[in-house]
Coordinates of C-alpha atoms in Angstrom, one line a residue:
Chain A
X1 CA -11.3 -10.9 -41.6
X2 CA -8.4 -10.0 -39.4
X3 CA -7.2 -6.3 -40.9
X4 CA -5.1 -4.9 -37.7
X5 CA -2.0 -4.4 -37.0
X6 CA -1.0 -3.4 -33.5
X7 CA 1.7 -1.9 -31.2
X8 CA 2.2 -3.2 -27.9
X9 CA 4.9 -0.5 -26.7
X10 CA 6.1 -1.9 -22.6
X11 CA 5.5 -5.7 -23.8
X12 CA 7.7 -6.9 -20.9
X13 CA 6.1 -4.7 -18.0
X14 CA 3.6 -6.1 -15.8
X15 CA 1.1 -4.0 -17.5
X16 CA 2.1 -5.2 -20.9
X17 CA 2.0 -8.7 -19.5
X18 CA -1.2 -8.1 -18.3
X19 CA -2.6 -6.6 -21.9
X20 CA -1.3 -9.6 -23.6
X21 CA -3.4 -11.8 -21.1
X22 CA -6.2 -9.8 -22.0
X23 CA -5.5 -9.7 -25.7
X24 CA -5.3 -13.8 -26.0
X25 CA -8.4 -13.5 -24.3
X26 CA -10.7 -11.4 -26.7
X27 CA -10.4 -12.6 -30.2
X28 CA -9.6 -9.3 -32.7
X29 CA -9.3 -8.7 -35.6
X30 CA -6.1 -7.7 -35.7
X31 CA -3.3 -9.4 -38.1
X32 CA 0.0 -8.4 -37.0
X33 CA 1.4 -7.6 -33.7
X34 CA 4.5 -6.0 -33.2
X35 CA 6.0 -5.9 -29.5
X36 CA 8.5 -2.9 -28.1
X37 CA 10.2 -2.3 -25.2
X38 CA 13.3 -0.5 -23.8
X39 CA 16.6 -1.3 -24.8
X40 CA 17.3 -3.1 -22.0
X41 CA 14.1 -5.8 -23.1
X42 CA 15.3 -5.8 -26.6
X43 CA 16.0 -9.4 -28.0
X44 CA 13.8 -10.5 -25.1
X45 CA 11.1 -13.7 -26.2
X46 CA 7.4 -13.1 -25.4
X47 CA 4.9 -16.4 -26.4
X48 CA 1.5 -14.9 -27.8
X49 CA -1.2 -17.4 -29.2
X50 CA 1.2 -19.8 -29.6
X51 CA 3.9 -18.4 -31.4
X52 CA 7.3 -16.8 -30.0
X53 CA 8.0 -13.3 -30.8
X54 CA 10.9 -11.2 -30.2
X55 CA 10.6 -7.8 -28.6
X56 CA 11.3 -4.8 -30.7
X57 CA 13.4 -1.8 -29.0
X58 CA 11.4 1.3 -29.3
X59 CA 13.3 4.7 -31.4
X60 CA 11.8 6.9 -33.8
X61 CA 11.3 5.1 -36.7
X62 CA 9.6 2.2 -34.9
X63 CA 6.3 4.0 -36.3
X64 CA 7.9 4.0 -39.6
X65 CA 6.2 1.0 -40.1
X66 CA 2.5 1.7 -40.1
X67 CA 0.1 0.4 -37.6
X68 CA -3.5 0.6 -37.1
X69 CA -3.6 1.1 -33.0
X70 CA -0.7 1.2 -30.8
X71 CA -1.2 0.7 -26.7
X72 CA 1.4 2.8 -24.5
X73 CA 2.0 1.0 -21.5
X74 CA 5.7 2.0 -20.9
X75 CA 5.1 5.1 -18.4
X76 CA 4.7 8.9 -18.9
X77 CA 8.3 9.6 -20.4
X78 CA 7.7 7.8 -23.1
X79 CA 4.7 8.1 -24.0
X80 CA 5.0 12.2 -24.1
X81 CA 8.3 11.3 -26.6
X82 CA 6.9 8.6 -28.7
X83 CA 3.0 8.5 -28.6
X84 CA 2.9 12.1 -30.6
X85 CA 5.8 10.4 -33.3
X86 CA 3.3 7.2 -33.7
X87 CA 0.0 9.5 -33.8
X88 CA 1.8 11.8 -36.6
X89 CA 2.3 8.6 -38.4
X90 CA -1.5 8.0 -38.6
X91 CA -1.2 5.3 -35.7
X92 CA -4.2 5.7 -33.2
X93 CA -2.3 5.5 -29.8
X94 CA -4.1 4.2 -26.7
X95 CA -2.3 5.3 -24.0
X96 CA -2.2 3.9 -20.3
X97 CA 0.5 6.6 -19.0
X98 CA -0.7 9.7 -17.0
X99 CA 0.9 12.2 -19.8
X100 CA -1.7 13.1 -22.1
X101 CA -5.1 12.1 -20.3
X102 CA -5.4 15.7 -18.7
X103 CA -4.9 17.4 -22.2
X104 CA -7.9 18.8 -23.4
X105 CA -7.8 17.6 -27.2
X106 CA -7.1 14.2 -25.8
X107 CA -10.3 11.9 -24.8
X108 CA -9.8 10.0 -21.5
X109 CA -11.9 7.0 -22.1
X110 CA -13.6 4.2 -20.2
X111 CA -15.4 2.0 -22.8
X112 CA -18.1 1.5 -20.1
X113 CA -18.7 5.1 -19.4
X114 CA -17.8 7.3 -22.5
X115 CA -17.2 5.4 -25.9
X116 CA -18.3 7.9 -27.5
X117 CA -15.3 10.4 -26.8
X118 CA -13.6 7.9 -29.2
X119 CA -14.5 10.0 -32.2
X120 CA -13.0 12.8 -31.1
X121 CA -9.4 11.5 -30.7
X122 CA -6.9 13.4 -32.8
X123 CA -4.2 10.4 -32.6
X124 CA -4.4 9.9 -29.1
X125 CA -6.5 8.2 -26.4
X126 CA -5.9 8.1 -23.2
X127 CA -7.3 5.8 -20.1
X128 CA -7.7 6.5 -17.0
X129 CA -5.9 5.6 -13.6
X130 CA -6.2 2.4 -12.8
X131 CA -8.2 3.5 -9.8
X132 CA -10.6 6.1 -11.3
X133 CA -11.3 3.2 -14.3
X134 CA -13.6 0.7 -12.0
X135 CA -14.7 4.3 -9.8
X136 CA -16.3 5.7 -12.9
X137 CA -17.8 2.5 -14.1
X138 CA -20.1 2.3 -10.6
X139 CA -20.4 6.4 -10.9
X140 CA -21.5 7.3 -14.1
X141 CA -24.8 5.0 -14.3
X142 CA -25.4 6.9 -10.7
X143 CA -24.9 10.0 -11.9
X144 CA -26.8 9.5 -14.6
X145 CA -29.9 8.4 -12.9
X146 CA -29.3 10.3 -8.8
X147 CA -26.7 13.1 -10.0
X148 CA -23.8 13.1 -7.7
X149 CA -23.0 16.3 -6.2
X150 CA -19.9 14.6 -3.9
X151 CA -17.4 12.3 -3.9
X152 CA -15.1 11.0 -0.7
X153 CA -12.7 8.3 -2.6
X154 CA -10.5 5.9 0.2
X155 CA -8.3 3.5 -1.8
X156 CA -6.6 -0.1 -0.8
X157 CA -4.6 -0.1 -4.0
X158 CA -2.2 -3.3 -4.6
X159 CA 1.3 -3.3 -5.0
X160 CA 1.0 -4.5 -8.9
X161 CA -0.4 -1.0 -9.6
X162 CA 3.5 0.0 -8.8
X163 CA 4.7 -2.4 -12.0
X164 CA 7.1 -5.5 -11.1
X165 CA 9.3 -4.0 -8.7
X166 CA 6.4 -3.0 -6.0
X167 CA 5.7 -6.7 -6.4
X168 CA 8.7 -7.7 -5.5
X169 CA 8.9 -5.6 -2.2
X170 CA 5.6 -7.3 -1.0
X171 CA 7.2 -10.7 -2.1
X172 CA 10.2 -10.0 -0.5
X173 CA 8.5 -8.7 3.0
X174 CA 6.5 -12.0 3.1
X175 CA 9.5 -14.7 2.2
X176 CA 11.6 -12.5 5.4
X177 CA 8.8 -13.0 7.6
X178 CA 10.6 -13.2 11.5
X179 CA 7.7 -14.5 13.2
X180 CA 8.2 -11.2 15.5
X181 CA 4.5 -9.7 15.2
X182 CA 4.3 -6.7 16.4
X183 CA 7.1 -5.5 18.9
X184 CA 9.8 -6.1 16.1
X185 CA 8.5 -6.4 13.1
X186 CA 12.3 -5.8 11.4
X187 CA 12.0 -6.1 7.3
X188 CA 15.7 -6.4 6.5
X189 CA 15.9 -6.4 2.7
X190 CA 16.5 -4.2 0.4
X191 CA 13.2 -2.2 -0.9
X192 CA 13.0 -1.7 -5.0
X193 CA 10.2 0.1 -5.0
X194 CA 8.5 1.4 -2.1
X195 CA 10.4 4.1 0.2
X196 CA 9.2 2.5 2.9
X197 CA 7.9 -1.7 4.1
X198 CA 4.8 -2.2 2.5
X199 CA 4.3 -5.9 3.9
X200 CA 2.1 -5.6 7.2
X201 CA 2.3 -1.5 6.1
X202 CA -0.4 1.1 4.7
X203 CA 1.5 3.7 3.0
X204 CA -0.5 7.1 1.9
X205 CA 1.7 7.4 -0.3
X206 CA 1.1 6.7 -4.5
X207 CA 3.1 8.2 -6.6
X208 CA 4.8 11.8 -5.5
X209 CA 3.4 14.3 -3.2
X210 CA 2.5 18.0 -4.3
X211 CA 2.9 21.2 -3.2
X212 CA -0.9 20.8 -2.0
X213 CA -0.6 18.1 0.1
X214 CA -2.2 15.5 -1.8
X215 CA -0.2 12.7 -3.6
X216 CA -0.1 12.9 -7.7
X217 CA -1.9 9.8 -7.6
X218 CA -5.1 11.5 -5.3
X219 CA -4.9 14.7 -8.0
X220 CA -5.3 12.2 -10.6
X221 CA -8.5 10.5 -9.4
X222 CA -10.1 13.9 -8.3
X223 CA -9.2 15.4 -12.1
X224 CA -9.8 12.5 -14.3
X225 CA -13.2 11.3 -12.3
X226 CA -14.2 15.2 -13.2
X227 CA -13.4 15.1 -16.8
X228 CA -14.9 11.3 -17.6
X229 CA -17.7 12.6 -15.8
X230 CA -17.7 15.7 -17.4
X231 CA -18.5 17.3 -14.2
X232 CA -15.2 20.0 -14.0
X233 CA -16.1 21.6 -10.6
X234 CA -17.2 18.4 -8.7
X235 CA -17.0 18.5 -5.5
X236 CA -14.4 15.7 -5.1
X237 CA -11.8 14.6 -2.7
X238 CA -9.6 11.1 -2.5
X239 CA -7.0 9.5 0.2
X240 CA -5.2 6.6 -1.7
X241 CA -3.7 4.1 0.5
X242 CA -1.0 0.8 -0.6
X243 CA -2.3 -2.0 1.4
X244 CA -0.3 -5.1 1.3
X245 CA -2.2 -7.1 -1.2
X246 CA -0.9 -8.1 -4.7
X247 CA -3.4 -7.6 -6.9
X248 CA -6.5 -5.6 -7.7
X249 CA -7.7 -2.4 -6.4
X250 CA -10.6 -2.0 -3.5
X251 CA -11.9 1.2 -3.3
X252 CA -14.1 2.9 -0.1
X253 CA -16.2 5.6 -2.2
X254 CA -18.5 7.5 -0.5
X255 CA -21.3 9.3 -2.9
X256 CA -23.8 12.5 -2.6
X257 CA -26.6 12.7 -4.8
X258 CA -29.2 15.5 -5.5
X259 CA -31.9 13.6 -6.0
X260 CA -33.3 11.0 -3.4
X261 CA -32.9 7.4 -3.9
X262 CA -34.3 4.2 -3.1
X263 CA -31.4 1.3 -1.9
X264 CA -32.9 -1.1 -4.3
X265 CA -33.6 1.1 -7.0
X266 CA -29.6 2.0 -6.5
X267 CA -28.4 -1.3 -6.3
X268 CA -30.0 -2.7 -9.7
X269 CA -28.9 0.5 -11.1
X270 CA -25.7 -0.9 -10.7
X271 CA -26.2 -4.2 -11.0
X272 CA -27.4 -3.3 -14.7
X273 CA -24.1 -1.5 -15.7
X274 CA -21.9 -2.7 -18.1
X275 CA -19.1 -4.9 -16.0
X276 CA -20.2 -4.5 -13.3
X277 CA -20.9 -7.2 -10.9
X278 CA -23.0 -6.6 -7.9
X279 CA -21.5 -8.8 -4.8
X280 CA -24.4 -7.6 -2.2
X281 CA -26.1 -11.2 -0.4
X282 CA -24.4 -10.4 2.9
X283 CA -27.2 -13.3 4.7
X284 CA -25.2 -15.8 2.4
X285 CA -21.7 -14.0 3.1
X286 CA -21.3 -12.7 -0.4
X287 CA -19.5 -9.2 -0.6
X288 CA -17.2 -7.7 -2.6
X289 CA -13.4 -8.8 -1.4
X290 CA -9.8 -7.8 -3.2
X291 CA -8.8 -11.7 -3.7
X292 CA -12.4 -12.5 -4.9
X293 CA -12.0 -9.6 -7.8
X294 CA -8.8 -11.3 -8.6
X295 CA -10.0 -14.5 -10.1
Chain B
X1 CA 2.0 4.6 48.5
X2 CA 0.6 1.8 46.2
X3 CA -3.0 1.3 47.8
X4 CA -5.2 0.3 44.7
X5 CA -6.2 -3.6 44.0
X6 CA -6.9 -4.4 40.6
X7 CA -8.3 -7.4 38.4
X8 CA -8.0 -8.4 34.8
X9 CA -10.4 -10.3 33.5
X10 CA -9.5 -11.4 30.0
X11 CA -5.7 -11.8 31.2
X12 CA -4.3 -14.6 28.8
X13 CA -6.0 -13.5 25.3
X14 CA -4.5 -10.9 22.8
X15 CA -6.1 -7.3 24.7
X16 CA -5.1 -8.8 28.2
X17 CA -2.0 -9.4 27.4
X18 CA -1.6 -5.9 25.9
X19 CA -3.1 -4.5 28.7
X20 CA -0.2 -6.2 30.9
X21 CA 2.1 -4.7 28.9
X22 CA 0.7 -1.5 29.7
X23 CA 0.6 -1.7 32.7
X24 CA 3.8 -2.8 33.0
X25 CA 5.1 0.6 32.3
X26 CA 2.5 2.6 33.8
X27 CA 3.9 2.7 37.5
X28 CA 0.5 3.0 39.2
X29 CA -0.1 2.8 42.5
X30 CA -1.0 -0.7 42.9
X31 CA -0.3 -3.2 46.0
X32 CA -2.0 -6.7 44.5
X33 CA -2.9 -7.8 41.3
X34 CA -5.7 -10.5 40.4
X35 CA -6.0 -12.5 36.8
X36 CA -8.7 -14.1 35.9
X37 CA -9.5 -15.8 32.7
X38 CA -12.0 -19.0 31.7
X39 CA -12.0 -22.7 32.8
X40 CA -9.7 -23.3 29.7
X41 CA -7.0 -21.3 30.9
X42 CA -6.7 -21.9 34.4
X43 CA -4.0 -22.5 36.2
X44 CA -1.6 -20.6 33.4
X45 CA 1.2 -18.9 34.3
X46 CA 1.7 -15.1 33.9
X47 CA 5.1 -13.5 34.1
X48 CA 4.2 -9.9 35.0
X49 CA 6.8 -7.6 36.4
X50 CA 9.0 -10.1 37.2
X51 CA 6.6 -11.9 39.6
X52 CA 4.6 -15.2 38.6
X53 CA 1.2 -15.2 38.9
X54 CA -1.2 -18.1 38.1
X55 CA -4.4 -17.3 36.0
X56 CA -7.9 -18.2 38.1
X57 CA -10.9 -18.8 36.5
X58 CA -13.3 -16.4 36.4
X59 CA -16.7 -17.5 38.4
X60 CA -19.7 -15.6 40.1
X61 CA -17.8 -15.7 43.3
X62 CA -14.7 -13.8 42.3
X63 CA -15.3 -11.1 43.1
X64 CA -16.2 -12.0 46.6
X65 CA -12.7 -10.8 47.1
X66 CA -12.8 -7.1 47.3
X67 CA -11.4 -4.9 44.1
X68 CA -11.2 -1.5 43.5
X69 CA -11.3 -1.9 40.2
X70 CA -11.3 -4.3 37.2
X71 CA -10.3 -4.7 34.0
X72 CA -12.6 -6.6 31.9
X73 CA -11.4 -7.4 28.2
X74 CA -13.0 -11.2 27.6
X75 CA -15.6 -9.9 25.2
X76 CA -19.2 -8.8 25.7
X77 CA -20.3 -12.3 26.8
X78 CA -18.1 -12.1 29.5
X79 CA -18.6 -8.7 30.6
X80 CA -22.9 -9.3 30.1
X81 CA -22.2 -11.9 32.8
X82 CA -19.3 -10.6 35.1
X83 CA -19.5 -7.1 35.1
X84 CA -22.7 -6.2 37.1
X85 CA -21.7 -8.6 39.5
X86 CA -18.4 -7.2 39.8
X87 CA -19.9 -3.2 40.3
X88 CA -22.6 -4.2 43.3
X89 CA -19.6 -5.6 45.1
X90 CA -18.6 -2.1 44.9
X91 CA -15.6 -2.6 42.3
X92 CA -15.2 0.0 39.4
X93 CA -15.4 -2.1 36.0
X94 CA -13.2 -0.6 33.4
X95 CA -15.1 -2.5 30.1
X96 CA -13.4 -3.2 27.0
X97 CA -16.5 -5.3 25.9
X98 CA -19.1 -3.4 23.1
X99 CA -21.7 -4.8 26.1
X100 CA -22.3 -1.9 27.9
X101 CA -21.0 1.2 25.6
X102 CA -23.9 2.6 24.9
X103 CA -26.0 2.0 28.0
X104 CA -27.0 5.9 28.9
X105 CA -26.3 5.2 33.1
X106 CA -22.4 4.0 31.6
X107 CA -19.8 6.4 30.7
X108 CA -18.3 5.6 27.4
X109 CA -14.7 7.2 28.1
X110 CA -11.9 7.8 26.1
X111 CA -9.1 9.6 28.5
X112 CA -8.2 12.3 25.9
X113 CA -11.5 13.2 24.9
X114 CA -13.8 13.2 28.2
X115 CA -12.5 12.3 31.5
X116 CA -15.1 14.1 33.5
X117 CA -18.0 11.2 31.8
X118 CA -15.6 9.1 34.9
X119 CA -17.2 10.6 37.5
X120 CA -20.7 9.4 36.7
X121 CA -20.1 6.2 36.6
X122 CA -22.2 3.7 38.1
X123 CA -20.3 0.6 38.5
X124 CA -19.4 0.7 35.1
X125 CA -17.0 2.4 33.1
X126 CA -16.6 1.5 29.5
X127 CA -14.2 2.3 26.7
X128 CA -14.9 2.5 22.9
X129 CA -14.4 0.1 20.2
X130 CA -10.8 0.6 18.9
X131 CA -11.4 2.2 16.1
X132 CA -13.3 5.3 17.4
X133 CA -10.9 5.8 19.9
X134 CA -8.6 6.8 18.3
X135 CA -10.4 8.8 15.8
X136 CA -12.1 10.8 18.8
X137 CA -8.9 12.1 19.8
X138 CA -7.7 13.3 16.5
X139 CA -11.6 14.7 16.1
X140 CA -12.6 15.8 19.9
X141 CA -10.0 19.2 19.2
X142 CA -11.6 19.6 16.1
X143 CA -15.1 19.7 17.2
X144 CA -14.2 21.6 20.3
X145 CA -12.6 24.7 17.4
X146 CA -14.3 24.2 14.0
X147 CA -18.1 22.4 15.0
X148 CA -17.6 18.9 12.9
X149 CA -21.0 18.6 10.8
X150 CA -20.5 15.2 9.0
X151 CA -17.8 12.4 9.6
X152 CA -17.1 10.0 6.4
X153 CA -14.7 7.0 7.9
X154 CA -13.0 4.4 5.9
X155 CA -10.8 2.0 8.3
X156 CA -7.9 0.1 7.3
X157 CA -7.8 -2.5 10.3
X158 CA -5.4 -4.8 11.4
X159 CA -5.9 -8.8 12.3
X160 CA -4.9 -8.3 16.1
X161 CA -8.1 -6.4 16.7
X162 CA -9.9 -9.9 15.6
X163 CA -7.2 -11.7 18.6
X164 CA -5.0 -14.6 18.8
X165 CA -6.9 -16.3 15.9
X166 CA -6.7 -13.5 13.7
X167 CA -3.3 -13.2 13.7
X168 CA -3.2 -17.1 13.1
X169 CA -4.9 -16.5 10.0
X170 CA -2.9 -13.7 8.6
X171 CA 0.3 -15.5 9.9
X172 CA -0.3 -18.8 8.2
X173 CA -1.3 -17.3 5.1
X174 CA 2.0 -15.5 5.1
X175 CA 3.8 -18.9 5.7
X176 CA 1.8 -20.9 3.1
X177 CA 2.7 -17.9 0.3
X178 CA 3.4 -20.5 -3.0
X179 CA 4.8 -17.8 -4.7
X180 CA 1.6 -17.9 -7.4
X181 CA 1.2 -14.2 -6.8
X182 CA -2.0 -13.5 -9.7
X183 CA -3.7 -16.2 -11.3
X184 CA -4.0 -19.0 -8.5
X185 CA -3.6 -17.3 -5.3
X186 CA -4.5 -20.3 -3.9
X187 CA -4.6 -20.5 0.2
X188 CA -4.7 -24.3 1.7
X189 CA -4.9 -23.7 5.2
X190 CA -7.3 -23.7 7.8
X191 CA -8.8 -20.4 8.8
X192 CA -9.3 -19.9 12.4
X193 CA -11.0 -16.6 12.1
X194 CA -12.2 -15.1 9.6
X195 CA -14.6 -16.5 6.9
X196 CA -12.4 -16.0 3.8
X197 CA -8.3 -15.2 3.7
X198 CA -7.3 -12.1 4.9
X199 CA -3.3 -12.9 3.3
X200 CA -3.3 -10.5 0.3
X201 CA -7.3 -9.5 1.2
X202 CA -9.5 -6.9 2.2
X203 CA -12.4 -8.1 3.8
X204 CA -15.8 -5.6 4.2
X205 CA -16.6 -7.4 7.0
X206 CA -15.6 -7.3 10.5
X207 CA -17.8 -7.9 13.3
X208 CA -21.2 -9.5 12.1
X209 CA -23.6 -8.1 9.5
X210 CA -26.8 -6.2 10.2
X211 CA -30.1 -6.2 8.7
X212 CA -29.2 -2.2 7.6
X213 CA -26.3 -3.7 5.8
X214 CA -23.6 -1.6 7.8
X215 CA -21.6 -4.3 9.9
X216 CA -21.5 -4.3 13.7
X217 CA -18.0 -2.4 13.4
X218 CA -19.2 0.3 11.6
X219 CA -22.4 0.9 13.5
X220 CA -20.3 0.6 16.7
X221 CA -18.0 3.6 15.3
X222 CA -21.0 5.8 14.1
X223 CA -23.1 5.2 17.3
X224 CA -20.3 5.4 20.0
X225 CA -18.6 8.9 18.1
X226 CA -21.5 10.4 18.5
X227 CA -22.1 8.8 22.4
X228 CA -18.1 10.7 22.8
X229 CA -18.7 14.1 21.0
X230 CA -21.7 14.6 22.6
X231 CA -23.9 14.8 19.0
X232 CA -26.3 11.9 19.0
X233 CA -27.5 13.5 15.5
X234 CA -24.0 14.2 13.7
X235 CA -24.1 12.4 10.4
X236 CA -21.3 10.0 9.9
X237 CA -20.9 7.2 8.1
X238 CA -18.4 4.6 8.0
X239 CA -16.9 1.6 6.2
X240 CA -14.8 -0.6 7.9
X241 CA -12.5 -3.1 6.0
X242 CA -9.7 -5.4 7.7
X243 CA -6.3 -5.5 5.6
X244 CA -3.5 -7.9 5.7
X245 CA -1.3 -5.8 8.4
X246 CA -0.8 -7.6 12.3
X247 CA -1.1 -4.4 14.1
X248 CA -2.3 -1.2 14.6
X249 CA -5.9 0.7 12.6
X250 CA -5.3 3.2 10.0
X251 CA -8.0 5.5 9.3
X252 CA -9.0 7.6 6.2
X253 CA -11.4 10.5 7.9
X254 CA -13.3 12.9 5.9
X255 CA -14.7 15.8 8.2
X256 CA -16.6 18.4 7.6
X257 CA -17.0 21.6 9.5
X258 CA -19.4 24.4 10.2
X259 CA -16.7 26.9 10.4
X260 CA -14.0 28.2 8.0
X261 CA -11.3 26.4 8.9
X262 CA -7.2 27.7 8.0
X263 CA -5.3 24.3 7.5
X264 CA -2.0 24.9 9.5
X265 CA -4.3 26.4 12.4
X266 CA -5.9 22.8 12.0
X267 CA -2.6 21.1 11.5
X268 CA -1.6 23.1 15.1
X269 CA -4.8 22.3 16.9
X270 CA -4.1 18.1 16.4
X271 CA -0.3 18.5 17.0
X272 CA -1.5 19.9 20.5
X273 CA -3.7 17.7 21.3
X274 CA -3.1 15.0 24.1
X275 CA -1.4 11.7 22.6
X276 CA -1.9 12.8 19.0
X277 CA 1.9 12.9 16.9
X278 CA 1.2 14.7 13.7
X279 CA 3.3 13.2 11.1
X280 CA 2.9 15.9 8.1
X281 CA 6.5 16.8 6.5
X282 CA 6.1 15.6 3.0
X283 CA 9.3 17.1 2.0
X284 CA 11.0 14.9 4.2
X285 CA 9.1 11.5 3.5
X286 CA 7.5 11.5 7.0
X287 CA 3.8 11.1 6.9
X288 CA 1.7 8.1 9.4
X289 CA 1.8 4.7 8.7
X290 CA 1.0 1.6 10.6
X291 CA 4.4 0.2 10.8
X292 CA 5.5 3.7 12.7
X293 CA 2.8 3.7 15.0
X294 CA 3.4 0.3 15.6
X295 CA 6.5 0.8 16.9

């Protein structure tokens, strides 16, 4: 019996996009959906399981109208205005913007690694960084069993993880390829996103820099890693790096345990976790790659 | 007065004609210049400052004519072969190749880090794989003030370091884009390279596999860092990943000291150090990329 009713708030992002792949995919039980987005989206058509619906513009009173869950995908600014309105409303908000996850009433959940910080929502869930989702997922069953005492994250994050617009940059550097390879490698079009080429370019650069030196985005995976964890004062550092790729993260995570381990017993450690998939036959040339996790 | 005699040996792939560049604007003192390459390239034409010479192939007897030194960057094979032959005629072989790198009679020299290794050669001179290079001279000055206990690297390499063919593959991919960024990133075009598409990939994997399950690459950075600083014990680990740039590495480095260390003194110690440009003003968007250091 389909009893739901859910919020999509940021239908026409490339996150919402992506939920709604991922929603046609998994059969709910949810009756109603009702799509927002900025006023700018409003009046905009999104096809769902076969029928057309139009996109709602998000104010106040969108939570007027009661719903059971609602997912934030729309970025921190509004989430912090709207996700406390829909939560007050008796709306349980999922939220995939950085705002709340770092509050301490508010449970920052993987479903992999800590369902059961569910129960303790008081309106409002958050998840993770798209980065320190599939970290903690290979981490927790490690810590569980080896207890990790230190982690050295490097990233080779995708340009999706910068929404439609970093897309577009990458696009755009690979349709004005010049054929000049490396002594004038020129990238004349206008950048949307990125402050800087990110075809043929690593940029250390995610998100805004801090006072500290690290980028918002590093902070994030060191904080949120420690509080899915539940580990506060792990020892933890990160570099996260844009590669020119367009989708999926690949992550370099380098791990110290207290106890000793055996490879093996490691490996089907993680091979036994909940979604994960352990790519690891390098005699047969099977190893984990970016496009491979794409498909 | 230009007095020295040099041959290339490599001269018509990727690293020998880098190294003409070079050389090029070096303005060393050299009075004749040999370049030698295999069967398949002889006879080629080489435009090098403003002269044209033809490539000869590389045999047992060619070095019959007397160098004082060569150049060899044709790959281990090559230098396995050529090289010994090359140093009893009493010709210094500058090696490029992995062949010889760790031999404990051959210098493995990186000019920033430890010259004075020169003078000990035997014949043989050889330089490190590109990716410790230039890690070495960002660490060498930090060893020398702050004693480096453990090394944690995580590369970011680009398809030149696999040659001409690498490039192919990246470049092609780039030219075949169809636009299907997610769902169907479909490549139809003949790698020349590498075993799977490097356009919009990372690939784990450069260099062969060992039975340890580290590549070649990465045992090459481990072994040969710790050849150059001296600390055949130093722990260091390393994962090395090629991404879809055309030039230059990127490197994430996590180093740990036995001293206390005050970051700006550390910041100091690199900017002072030969060759290395510290790009570290935040504020002002200027941080390393590979574009920049491409240029």
């Amino acid at each position: 019996m389909k009893n739901l009713k859910l919020a999509l708030v940021g239908a026409t992002g490339l996150v919402g996009q992506t939920v709604l792949k991922v929603l046609e995919e998994y059969n709910l039980p949810i009756y109603k959906y009702v799509f927002f987005a900025s006023n700018r989206s409003k009046g905009k058509k999104i096809t769902f399981l076969n029928k057309e619906y139009i996109v709602n513009e998000l104010t106040i009173s969108s939570f007027d109208e009661e719903f059971d869950f609602a997912i934030f995908c729309a970025g921190g600014e509004v989430s912090r205005k709207f996700a406390p309105i829909a939560a007050q409303k008796g709306c349980i908000v999922i939220d995939n913007s950085s705002y709340f996850r770092m509050e301490n009433q508010v449970p920052l959940v993987v479903p992999e690694v800590n369902p059961e910080e569910i129960q303790n929502n008081k309106g409002i869930i958050a998840n993770p960084n798209c980065s320190t989702i599939q970290a903690v997922c290979a981490l927790k069953p490690l810590d569980d069993k080896y207890n990790i005492t230190r982690i050295v994250y490097s990233t080779y994050q995708a340009v999706s993880g910068a929404g439609y617009k970093g897309v577009l940059d990458l696009k755009n550097g690979v349709l004005n390829f010049n054929n000049n390879l490396f002594d004038d490698l020129e990238q004349n079009y206008e950048l949307q996103k990125f402050p800087l080429p990110i075809f043929s370019n690593c940029l250390p650069h995610i998100d805004i820099f801090l006072e500290n030196g690290y980028t918002k985005e590093e902070e994030k995976m060191i904080n949120e890693t420690r509080k899915i964890l539940k580990k506060p004062n792990l020892k933890i550092t990160a570099t996260t790096v844009r590669v020119p790729v367009f989708n999926s993260h690949s992550e370099s995570i380098n791990v110290e345990f207290e106890k000793d381990f055996d490879l093996d017993d490691l490996k089907n450690t993680l091979k036994n976790a909940p979604n994960i998939v352990l790519k690891d036959d390098i005699t047969n040339g099977i190893y984990p790659t970016t496009l491979d996790s794409n498909r």
